[in-house]
Coordinates of C-alpha atoms in Angstrom, one line a residue:
Chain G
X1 CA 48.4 15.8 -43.8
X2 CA 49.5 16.5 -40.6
X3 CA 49.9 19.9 -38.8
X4 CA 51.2 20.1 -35.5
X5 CA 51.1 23.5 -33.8
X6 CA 52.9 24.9 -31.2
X7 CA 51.1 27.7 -29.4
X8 CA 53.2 30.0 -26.9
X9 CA 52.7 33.3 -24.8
X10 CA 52.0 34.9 -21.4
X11 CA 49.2 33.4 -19.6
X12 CA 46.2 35.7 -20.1
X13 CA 46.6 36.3 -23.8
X14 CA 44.4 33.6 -24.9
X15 CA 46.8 30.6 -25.8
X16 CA 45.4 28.0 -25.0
X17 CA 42.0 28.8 -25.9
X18 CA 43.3 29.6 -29.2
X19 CA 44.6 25.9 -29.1
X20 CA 41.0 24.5 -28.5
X21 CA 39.9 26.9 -31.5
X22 CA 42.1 25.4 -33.6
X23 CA 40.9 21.9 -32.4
X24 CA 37.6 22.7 -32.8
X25 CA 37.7 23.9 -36.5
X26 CA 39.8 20.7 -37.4
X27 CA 37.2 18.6 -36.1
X28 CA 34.3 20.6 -38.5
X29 CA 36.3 19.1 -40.9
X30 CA 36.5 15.7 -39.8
X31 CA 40.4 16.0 -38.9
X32 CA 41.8 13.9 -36.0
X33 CA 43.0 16.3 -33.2
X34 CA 45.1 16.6 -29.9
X35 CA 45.4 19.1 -27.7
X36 CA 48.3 19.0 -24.7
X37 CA 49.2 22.2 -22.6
X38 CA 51.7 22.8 -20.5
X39 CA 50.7 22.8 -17.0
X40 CA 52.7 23.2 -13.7
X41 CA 53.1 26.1 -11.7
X42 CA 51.8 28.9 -14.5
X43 CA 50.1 32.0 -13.4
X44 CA 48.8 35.3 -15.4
X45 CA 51.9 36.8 -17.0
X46 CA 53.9 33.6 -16.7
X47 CA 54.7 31.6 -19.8
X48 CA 51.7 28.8 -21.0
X49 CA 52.0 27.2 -24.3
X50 CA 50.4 23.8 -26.2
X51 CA 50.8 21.7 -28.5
X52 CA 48.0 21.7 -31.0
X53 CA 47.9 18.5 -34.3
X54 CA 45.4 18.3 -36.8
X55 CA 45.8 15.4 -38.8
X56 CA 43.7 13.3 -41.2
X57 CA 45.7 10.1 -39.7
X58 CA 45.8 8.5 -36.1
X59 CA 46.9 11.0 -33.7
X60 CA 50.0 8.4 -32.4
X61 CA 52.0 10.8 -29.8
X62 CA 50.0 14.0 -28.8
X63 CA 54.0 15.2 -28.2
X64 CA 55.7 16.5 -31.2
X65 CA 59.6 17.3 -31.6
X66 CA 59.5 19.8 -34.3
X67 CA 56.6 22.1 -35.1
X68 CA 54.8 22.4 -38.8
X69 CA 53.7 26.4 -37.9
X70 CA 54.2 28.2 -34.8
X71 CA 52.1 31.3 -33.2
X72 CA 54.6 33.0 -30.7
X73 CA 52.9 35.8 -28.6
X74 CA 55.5 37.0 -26.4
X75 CA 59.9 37.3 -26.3
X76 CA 60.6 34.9 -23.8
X77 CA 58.9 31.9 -25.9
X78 CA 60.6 32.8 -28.7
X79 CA 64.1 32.3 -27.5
X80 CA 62.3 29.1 -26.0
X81 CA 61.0 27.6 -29.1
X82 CA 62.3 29.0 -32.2
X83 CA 64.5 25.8 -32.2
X84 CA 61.4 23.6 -31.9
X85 CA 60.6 25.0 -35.9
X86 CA 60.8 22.1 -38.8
X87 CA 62.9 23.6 -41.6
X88 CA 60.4 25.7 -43.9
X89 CA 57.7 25.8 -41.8
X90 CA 55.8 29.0 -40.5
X91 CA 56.6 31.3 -37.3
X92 CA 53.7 33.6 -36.8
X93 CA 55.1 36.1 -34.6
X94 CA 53.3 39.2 -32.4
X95 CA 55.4 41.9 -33.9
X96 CA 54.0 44.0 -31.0
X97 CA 55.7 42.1 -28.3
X98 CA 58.7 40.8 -29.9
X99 CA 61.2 43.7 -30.4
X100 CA 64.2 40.7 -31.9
X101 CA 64.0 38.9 -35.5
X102 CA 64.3 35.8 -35.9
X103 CA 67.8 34.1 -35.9
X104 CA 66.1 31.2 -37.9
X105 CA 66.4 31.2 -41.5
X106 CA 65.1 28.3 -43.0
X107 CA 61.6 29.3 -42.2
X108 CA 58.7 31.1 -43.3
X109 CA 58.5 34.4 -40.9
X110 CA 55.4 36.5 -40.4
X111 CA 55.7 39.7 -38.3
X112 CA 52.1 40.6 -37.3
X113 CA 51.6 43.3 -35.6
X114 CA 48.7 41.6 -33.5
X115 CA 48.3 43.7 -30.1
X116 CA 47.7 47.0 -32.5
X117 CA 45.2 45.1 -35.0
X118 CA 43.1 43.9 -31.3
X119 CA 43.1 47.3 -30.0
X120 CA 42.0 48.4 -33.7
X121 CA 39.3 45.5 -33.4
X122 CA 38.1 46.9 -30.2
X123 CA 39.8 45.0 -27.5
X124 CA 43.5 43.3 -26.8
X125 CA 41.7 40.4 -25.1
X126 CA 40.8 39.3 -29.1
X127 CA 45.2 39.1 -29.8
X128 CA 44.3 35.2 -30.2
X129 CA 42.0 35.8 -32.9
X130 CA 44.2 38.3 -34.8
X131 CA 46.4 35.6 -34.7
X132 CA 44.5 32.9 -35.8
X133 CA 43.1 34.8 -38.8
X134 CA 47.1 35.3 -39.6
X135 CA 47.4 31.6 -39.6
X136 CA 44.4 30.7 -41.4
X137 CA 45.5 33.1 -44.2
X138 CA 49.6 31.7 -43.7
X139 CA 48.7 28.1 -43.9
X140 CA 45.7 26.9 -44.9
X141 CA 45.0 24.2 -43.1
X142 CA 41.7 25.1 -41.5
X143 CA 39.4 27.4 -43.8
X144 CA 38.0 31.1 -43.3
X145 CA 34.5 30.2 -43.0
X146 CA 35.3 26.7 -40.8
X147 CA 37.0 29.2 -38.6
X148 CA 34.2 31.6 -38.5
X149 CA 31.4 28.8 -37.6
X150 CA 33.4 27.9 -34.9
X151 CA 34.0 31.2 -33.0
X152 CA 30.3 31.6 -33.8
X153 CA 29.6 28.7 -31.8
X154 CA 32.5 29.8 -28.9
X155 CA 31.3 33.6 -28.6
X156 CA 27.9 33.5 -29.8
X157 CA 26.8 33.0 -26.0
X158 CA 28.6 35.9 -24.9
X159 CA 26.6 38.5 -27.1
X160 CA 26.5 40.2 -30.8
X161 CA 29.1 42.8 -29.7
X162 CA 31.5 40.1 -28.7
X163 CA 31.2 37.5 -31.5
X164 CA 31.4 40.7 -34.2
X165 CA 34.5 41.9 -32.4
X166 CA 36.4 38.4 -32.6
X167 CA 35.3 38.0 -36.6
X168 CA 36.6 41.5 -36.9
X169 CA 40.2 40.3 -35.3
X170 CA 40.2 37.2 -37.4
X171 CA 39.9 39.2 -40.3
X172 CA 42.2 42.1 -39.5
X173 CA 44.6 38.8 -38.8
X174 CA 43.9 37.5 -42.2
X175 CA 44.0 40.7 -43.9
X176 CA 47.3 41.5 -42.9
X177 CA 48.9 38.8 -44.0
X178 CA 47.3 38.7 -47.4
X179 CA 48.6 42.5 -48.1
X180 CA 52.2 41.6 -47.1
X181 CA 52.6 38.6 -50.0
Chain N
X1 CA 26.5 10.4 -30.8
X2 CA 28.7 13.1 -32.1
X3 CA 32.8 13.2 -30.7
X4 CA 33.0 16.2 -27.7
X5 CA 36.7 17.7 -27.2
X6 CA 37.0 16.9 -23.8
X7 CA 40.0 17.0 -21.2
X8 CA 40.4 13.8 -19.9
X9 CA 40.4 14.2 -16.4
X10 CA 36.6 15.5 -17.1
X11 CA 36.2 12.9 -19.6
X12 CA 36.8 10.3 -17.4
X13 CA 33.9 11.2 -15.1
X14 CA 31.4 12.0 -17.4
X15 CA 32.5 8.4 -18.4
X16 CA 31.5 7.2 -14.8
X17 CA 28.5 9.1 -14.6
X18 CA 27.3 7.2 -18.1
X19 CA 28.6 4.3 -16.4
X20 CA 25.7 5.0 -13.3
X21 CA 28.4 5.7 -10.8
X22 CA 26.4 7.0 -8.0
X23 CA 29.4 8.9 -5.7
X24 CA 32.3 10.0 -6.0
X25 CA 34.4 11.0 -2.6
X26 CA 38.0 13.2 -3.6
X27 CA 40.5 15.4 -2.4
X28 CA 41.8 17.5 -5.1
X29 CA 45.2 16.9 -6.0
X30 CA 47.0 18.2 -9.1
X31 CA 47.4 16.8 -12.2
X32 CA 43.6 15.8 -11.9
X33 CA 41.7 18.4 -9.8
X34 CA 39.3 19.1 -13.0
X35 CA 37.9 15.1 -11.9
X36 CA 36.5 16.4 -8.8
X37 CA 35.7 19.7 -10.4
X38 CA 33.8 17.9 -13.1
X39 CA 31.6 15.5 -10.7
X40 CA 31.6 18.4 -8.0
X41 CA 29.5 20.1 -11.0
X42 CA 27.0 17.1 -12.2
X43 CA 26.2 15.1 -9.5
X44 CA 24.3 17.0 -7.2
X45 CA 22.0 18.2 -10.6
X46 CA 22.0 14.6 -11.2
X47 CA 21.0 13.6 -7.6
X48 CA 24.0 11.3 -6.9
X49 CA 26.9 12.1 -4.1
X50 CA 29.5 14.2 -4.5
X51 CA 32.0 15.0 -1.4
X52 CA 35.1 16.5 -1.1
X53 CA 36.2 14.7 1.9
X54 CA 39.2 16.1 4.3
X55 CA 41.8 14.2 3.1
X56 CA 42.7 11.0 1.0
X57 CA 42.6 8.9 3.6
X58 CA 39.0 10.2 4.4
X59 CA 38.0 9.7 1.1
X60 CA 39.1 5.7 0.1
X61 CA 37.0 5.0 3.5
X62 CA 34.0 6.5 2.1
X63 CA 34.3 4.3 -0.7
X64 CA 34.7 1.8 1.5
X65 CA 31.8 3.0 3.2
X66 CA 29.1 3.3 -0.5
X67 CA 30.8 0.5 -1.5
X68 CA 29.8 -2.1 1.4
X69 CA 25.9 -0.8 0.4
X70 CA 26.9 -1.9 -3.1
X71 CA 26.6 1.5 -4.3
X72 CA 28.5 2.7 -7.8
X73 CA 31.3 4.5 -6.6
X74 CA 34.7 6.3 -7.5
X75 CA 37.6 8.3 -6.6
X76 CA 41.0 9.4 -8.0
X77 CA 43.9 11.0 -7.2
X78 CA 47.1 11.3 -7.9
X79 CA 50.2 9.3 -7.1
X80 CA 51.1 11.2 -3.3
X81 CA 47.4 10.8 -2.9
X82 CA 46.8 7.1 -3.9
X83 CA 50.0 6.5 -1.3
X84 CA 47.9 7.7 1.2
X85 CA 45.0 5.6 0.0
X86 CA 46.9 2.5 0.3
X87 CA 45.5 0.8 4.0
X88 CA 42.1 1.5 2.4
X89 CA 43.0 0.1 -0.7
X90 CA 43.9 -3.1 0.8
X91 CA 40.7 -3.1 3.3
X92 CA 38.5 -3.1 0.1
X93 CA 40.0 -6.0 -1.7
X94 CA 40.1 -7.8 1.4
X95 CA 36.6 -7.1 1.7
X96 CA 35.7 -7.9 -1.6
X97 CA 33.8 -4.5 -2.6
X98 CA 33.8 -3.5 -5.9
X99 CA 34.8 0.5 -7.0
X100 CA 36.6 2.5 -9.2
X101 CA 39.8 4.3 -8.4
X102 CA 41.9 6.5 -11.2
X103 CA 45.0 7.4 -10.9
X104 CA 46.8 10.0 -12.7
X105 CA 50.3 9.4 -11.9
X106 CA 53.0 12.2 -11.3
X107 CA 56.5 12.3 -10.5
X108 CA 57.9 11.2 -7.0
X109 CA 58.8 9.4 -4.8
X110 CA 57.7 11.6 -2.0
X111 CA 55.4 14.7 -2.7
X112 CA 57.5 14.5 -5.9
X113 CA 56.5 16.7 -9.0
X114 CA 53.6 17.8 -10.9
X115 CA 54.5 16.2 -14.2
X116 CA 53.4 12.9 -15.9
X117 CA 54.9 9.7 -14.8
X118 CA 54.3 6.3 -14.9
X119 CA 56.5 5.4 -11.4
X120 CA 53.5 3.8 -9.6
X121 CA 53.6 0.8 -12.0
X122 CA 54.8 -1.3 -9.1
X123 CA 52.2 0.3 -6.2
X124 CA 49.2 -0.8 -8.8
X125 CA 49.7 -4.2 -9.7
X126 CA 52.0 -5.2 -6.9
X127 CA 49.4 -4.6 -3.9
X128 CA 50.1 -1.2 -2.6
X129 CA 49.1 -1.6 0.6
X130 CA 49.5 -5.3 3.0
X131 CA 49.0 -8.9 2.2
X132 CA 48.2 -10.8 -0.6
X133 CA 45.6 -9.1 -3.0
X134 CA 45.3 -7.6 -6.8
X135 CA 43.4 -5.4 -8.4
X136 CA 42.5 -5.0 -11.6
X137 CA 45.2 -2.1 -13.1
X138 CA 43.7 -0.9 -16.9
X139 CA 46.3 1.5 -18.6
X140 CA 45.0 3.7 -21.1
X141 CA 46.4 5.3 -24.0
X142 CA 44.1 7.4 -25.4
X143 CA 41.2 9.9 -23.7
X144 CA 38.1 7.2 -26.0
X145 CA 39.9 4.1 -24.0
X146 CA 39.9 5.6 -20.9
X147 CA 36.5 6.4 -21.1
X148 CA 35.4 3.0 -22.5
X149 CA 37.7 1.7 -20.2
X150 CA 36.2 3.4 -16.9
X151 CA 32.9 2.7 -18.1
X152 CA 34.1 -1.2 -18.1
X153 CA 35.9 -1.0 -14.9
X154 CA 32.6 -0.7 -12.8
X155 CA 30.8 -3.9 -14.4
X156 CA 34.5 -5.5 -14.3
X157 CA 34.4 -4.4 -10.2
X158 CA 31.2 -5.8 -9.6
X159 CA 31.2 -9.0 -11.1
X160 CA 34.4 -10.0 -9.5
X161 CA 33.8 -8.1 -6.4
X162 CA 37.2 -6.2 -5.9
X163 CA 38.8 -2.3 -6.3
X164 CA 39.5 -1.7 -10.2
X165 CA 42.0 0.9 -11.2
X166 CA 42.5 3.0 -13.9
X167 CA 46.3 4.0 -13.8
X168 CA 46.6 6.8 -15.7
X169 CA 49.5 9.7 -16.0
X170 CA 49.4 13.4 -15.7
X171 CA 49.6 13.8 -19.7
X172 CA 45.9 11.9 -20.0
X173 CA 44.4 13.8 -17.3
X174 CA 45.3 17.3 -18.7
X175 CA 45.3 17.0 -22.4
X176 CA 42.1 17.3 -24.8
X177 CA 40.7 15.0 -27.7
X178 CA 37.6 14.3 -29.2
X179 CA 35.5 11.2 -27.1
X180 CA 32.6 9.6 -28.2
X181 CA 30.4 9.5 -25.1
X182 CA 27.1 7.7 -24.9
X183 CA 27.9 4.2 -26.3
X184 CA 28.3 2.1 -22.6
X185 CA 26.8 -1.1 -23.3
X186 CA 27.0 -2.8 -19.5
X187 CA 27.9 -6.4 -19.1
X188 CA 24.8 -8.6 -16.9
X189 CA 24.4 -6.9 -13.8
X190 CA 26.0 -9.2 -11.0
X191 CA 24.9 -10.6 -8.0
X192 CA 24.5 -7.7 -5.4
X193 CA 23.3 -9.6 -2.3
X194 CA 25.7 -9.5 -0.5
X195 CA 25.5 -5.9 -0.4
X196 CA 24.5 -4.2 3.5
X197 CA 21.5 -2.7 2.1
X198 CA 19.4 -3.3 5.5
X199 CA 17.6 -6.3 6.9
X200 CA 14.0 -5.2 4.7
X201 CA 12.1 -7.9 6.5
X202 CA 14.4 -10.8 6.3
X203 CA 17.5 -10.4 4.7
X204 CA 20.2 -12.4 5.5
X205 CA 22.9 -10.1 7.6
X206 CA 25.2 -8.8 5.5
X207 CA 28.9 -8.8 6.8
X208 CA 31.4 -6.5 5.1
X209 CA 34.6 -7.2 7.0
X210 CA 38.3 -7.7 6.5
X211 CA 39.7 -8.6 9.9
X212 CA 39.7 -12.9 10.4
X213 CA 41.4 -14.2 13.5
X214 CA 41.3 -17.6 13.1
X215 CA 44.3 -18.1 10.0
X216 CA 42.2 -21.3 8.9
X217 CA 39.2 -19.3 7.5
X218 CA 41.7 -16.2 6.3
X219 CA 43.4 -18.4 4.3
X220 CA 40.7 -19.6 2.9
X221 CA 39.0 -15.8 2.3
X222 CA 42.5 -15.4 0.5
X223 CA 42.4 -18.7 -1.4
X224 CA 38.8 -17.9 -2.8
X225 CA 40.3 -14.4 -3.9
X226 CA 42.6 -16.4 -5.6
X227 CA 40.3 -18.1 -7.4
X228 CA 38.8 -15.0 -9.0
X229 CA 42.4 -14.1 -9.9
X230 CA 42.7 -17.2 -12.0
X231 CA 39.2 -16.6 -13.4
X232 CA 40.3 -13.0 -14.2
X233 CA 43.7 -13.9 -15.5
X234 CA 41.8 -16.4 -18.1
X235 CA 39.1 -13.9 -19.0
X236 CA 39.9 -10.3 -18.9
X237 CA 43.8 -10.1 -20.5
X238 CA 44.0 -6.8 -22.7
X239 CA 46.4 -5.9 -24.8
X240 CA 47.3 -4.0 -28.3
X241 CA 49.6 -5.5 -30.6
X242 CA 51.7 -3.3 -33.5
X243 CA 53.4 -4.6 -36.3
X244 CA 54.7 -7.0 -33.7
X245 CA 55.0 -9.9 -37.0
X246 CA 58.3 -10.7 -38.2
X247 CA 60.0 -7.4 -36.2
X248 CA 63.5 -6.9 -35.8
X249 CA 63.0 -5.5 -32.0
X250 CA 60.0 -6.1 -29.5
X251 CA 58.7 -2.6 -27.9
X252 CA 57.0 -2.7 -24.8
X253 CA 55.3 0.1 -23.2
X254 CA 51.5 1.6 -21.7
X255 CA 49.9 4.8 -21.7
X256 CA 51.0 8.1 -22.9
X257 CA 54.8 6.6 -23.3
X258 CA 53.1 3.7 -26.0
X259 CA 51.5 6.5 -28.0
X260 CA 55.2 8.0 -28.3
X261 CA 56.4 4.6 -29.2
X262 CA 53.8 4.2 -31.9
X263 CA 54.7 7.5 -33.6
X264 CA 58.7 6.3 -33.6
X265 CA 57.5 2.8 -35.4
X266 CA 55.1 4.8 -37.9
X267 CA 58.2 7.5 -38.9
X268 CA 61.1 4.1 -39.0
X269 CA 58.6 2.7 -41.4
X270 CA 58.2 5.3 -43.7
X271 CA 61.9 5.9 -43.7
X272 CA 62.4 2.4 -44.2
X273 CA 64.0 2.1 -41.0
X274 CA 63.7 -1.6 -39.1
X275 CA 60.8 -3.7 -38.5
X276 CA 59.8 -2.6 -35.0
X277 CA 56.8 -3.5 -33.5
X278 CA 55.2 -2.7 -29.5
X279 CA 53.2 -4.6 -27.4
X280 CA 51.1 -2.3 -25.2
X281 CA 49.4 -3.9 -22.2
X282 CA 45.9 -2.1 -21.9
X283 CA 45.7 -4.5 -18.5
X284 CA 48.8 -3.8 -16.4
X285 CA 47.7 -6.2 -14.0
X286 CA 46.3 -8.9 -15.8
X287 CA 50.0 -8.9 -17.6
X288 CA 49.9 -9.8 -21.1
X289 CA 52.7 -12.4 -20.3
X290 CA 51.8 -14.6 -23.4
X291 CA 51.7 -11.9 -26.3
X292 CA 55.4 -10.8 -24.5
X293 CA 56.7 -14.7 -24.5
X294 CA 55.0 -15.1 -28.3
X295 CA 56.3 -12.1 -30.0
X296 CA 59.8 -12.5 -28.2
X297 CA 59.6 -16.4 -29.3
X298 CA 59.5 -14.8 -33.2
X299 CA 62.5 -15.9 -34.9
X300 CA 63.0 -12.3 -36.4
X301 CA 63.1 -11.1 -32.7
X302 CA 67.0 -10.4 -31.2
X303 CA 65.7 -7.9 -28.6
X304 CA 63.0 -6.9 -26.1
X305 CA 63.1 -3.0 -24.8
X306 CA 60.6 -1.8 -22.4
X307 CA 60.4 2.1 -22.6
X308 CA 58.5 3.6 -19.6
X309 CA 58.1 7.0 -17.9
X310 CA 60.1 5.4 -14.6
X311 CA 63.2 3.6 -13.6
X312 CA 62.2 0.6 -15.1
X313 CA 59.4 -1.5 -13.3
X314 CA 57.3 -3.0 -16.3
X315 CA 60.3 -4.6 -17.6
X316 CA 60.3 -6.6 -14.6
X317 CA 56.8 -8.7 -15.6
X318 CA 58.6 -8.5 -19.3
X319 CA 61.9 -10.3 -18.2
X320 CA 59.7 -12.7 -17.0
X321 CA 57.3 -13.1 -19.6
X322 CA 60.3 -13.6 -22.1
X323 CA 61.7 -15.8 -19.4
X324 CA 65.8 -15.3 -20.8
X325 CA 64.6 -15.9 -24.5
X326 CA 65.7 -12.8 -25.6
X327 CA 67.8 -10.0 -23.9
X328 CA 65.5 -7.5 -22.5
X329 CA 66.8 -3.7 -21.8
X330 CA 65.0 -1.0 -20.6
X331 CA 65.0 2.8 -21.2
X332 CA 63.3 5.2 -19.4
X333 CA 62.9 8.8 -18.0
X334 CA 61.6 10.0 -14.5
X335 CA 60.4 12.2 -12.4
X336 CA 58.5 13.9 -14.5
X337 CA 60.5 13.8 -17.4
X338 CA 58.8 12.0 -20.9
X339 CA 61.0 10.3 -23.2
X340 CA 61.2 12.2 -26.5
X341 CA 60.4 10.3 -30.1
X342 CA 63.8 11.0 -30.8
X343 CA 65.9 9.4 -27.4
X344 CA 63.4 6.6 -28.2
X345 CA 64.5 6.6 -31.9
X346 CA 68.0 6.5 -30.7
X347 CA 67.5 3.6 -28.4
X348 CA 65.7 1.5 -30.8
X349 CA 68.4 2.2 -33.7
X350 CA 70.9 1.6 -31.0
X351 CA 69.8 -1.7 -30.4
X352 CA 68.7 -2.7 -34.0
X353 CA 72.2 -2.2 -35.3
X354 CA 73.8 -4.5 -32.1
X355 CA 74.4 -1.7 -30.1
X356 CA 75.6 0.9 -32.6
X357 CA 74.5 3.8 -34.0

C-alpha cells in the first residue's frame, strides 16, 4: 500500500497542516511517511500545496508524478493539478470554492461542500478537518478513531471548545460523504 | 526512543545539540531559516551560544573564533551564503579546527533561486575557497541520515581536526519525516590540546594560525593535511549500493535526486523493466571511486549515467572513477528545477535500449 496525497489551496486554509495530520495518523499506524511542501514566495491567499505518502514500504522519492487521492480547496489548484490525478483515484473537492466540475473522467469525484459544513461546525478555520473527515470516509486509508487520537493530541492544548469543534468538522466531513454513496 | 515528524532543517539541529554542539553562529537565509530558528529557540534554555551574526561572513569567523577554543560548533546556510563563507572556510582547514557547516543548496549561480539544487557539488569537495585543502562533504538522502550523519560529522571534525560539511539541498531542509533522535553513540573523544583554552598555569601556548611565510614550513603544514587526507580516504569512504549486481546500466546520484532514482529502479523492477542499479555516494568528498570503477567493471554493465540536480559536476569524479571503461552520460536539471521519475525513466530506457526509446 501506498498513498500518496496531493494537498492544494490558498495559504491560510489549513493545507499544510492538514498534510502533517495526515502524517501523523499514518505513523499511529506504523506507516512510513513523507511530507514535502511547496515553498517559495507563498503568502496568505496565494497558492501552498504538499505532497503527503503514507506507505507501508520505504518511502524512495518524497516526489510523486501522479497522485492516489487529491484534496483540492480552492479553483486555481484545480486547473493546476487535476492532471496530476492517477486514473481511478479520488479528487476530494471544496464544492464551496470551486464553481467548475471536473473535466476528468476517469476518476472518483467528491463535491463537498466544506466551507458551509465549517461554518455549520462553528468556524471556517476547521475547512481542513471537514476535509479530512471526507477523505477518511472516501478512502480508507487512515481510520476514524486513528484520526480522532490524533487531532486529540494536535488541539487538545488549545482547549475543549476547540478540540470538540475540529471532531465536529471531521465528522460533518465524514458524514457527508457517507450520505452521498 | 519513539520516531518525531520533524522538518529537517530543525531536525538537523536538534541532531547537533544531541551531538553536544555548544554554538551555533547564522545568518538566516532561505531554504533553511527554520536551522537558526530552531537553535535560536534551544540553546539559550540549554545554556549554549546562539548568535545571529550580521552577515555570513561574520558568522564562519565566529566559528572560526569557538572553534580555535575547541568548542562544538556549527553553522549553515545556503548556497549564496556558503559563497560568502568561502575565505573563512579555507582559514579553518588551514588552521586545522574542527566544525560543522550544512549546506542546503539552492539554485544559482549568483543570488539564484529559492528552489533545491545540487549545483555546489564542485564548491564542496573542490575547495571553495584558496589553496590546497578538503573537507569532509557527507550527502544525505534522507532526514534519519542527516541526523546520524550531523551527529557523526562533529566526532569526524575533531578527530581529524578540519571543517566537515553536510551538503544538503533545499528539498531536505523543508520537507518532514519521522527521525529517531536520541541514539548518538560518539566515537573516543580526540585529542583537544591543542585547543587556545588559556595558559591555566602552564599550558603550552596554543597557536591557531593560517598565515606561514616561510614556503618550507607551509608546505609541510600542507603535506601533514595531506596525510590526514590519505588516512581519511582509507577510513571514512561512505557509500549505498542498489541492485548494482549484474545491472544492465550503473546510476549514479546523492541526496534528494538518489531517492528519485531509487523509486525509478523500484517501479522498472516491478514492470520488469532492466536491471538498473545506483550507486549513491553518502561521502561526496571522500569519492566512492572504487564502488564506481567495480560496478562499472561488471560485465553486465554497457553504461554509466550520473543524474544530478546541476549541469553535470558529479560525473566528473565518475568519468574518472570508471576511468573510459564504460561510456558515462549525464542528465540533469538546474536551477531549481528537480528531475521528474519519469525524465529519469526516459533517460534510463533511453540508454538501456542503445539509445532508443
Amino acid at each position: 500500500m501506498e498513498e500518496q496525497v496531493l494537498i492544494a489551496g490558498f495559504g491560510g486554509q489549513g493545507v499544510l497542516s492538514l498534510g502533517k495530520i495526515l502524517c501523523f495518523a499514518g505513523m499511529k499506524k506504523d506507516y512510513n511517511v513523507s511530507w514535502l511542501p511547496s515553498y517559495g514566495p507563498e503568502v496568505r491567499g496565494g497558492t501552498a500545496n504538499c505532497q503527503v505518502i503514507v506507505s507501508d514500504q520505504e518511502i524512495a522519492s518524497p516526489m510523486f508524478e501522479a497522485s492516489t487521492a487529491m484534496l483540492i480547496f480552492n479553483e486555481p489548484s484545480l486547473h493546476k493539478f487535476e492532471e496530476w490525478a492517477r486514473p481511478g483515484s479520488a479528487i476530494l473537492l471544496n464544492a464551496s470554492l470551486i464553481a467548475s466540475p471536473l473535466t476528468r473522467q476517469d476518476v472518483r469525484a467528491y463535491y463537498v461542500p466544506a466551507s458551509e459544513l465549517a461554518e455549520q461546525a462553528g468556524s471556517l478555520q476547521c475547512l481542513n478537518i471537514v476535509m479530512l473527515g471526507a477523505y477518511v470516509a472516501a478512502c480508507h486509508t487512515v481510520d476514524e478513531e486513528t484520526v480522532q487520537a490524533v487531532l486529540t493530541e494536535t488541539f487538545g492544548a488549545k482547549g475543549e471548545a476547540v478540540l470538540q469543534m475540529n471532531l465536529r468538522a471531521l465528522d460533518l466531513g465524514k458524514t457527508y460523504i457517507q450520505t452521498q454513496k | 526512543m519513539a520516531k518525531i515528524l520533524m522538518k529537517g532543517a530543525e531536525a538537523i539541529a536538534e541532531a547537533a545539540i544531541e551531538a553536544g554542539c555548544q554554538a551555533y553562529f547564522g545568518y538566516p537565509i532561505t531554504p533553511q531559516n527554520e536551522v537558526p530558528e530552531y537553535f535560536a529557540k534551544r540553546m539559550p534554555k540549554l545554556g549554549r551560544t546562539f548568535l545571529q551574526a550580521e552577515s555570513e561572513l561574520a558568522s564562519i569567523n565566529m566559528v572560526y573564533g569557538a572553534a580555535s577554543a575547541g568548542v562544538r560548533v556549527m553553522t549553515s546556510s545556503s548556497s549564496p551564503g556558503i559563497a560568502l563563507m568561502q575565505e573563512g572556510i579555507s582559514y579553518l582547514a588551514a588552521s586545522r579546527l574542527p566544525c560543522v557547516i550544512a549546506n542546503f543548496m539552492r539554485g544559482g549561480p549568483g543570488l539564484g533561486g529559492i528552489q533545491p539544487s545540487q549545483a555546489d557539488y564542485f564548491q564542496a569537495t573542490r575547495g571553495g575557497g584558496n589553496g590546497d585543502y578538503y573537507l569532509v562533504v557527507y550527502a544525505p538522502a534522507t532526514l534519519q541520515e542527516m541526523c546520524d550523519l550531523t551527529k557523526e560529522a562533529f566526532d569526524v571534525a575533531e578527530q581529524y581536526r578540519l571543517p566537515v560539511m553536510i551538503l544538503a539541498d533545499g528539498t531536505l531542509g523543508q520537507m518532514m519525516e519521522p527521525v529517531e533522535l536520541g541514539n548518538y553513540v560518539p566515537r573516543t573523544k580526540a585529542d583537544m590540546t591543542w585547543a587556545a583554552t588559556g595558559f591555566q598555569g602552564g599550558k603550552p601556548r596554543s597557536i591557531i594560525n593560517s598565515l606561514y611565510i616561510q614556503p618550507e614550513e607551509l608546505e609541510e603544514r600542507c603535506l601533514a593535511m595531506f596525510d590526514t587526507y590519505r588516512e581519511i580516504q582509507a577510513h571514512e569512504i561512505r557509500v549505498e549500493e542498489f541492485h548494482v549486481e549484474g545491472a544492465q546500466l550503473i546510476v549514479g546520484a546523492y541526496g534528494t535526486m538518489a531517492r528519485i532514482v531509487k523509486s525509478v529502479i523500484m517501479q522498472l523492477d516491478q514492470a520488469g523493466g532492466p536491471k538498473v542499479g545506483l550507486v549513491r555516494p553518502i561521502t561526496l568528498w571522500p569519492f566512492p571511486q572504487e564502488a564506481f570503477a567495480k560496478a562499472a567493471a561488471q560485465e553486465s554493465v554497457q553504461a554509466v549515467l550520473s543524474v544530478e540536480m546541476s549541469m553535470g559536476q558529479m560525473v566528473e569524479d565518475i568519468r574518472l572513477a570508471v576511468n573510459g571503461r564504460k561510456p558515462v552520460s549525464f542528465f540533469g536539471r538546474t536551477g531549481g528545477m528537480i528531475p521528474t521519475a519519469k525524465e529519469v525513466r526516459e533517460q534510463i530506457l533511453a540508454l538501456c535500449n542503445g539509445g532508443k526509446e
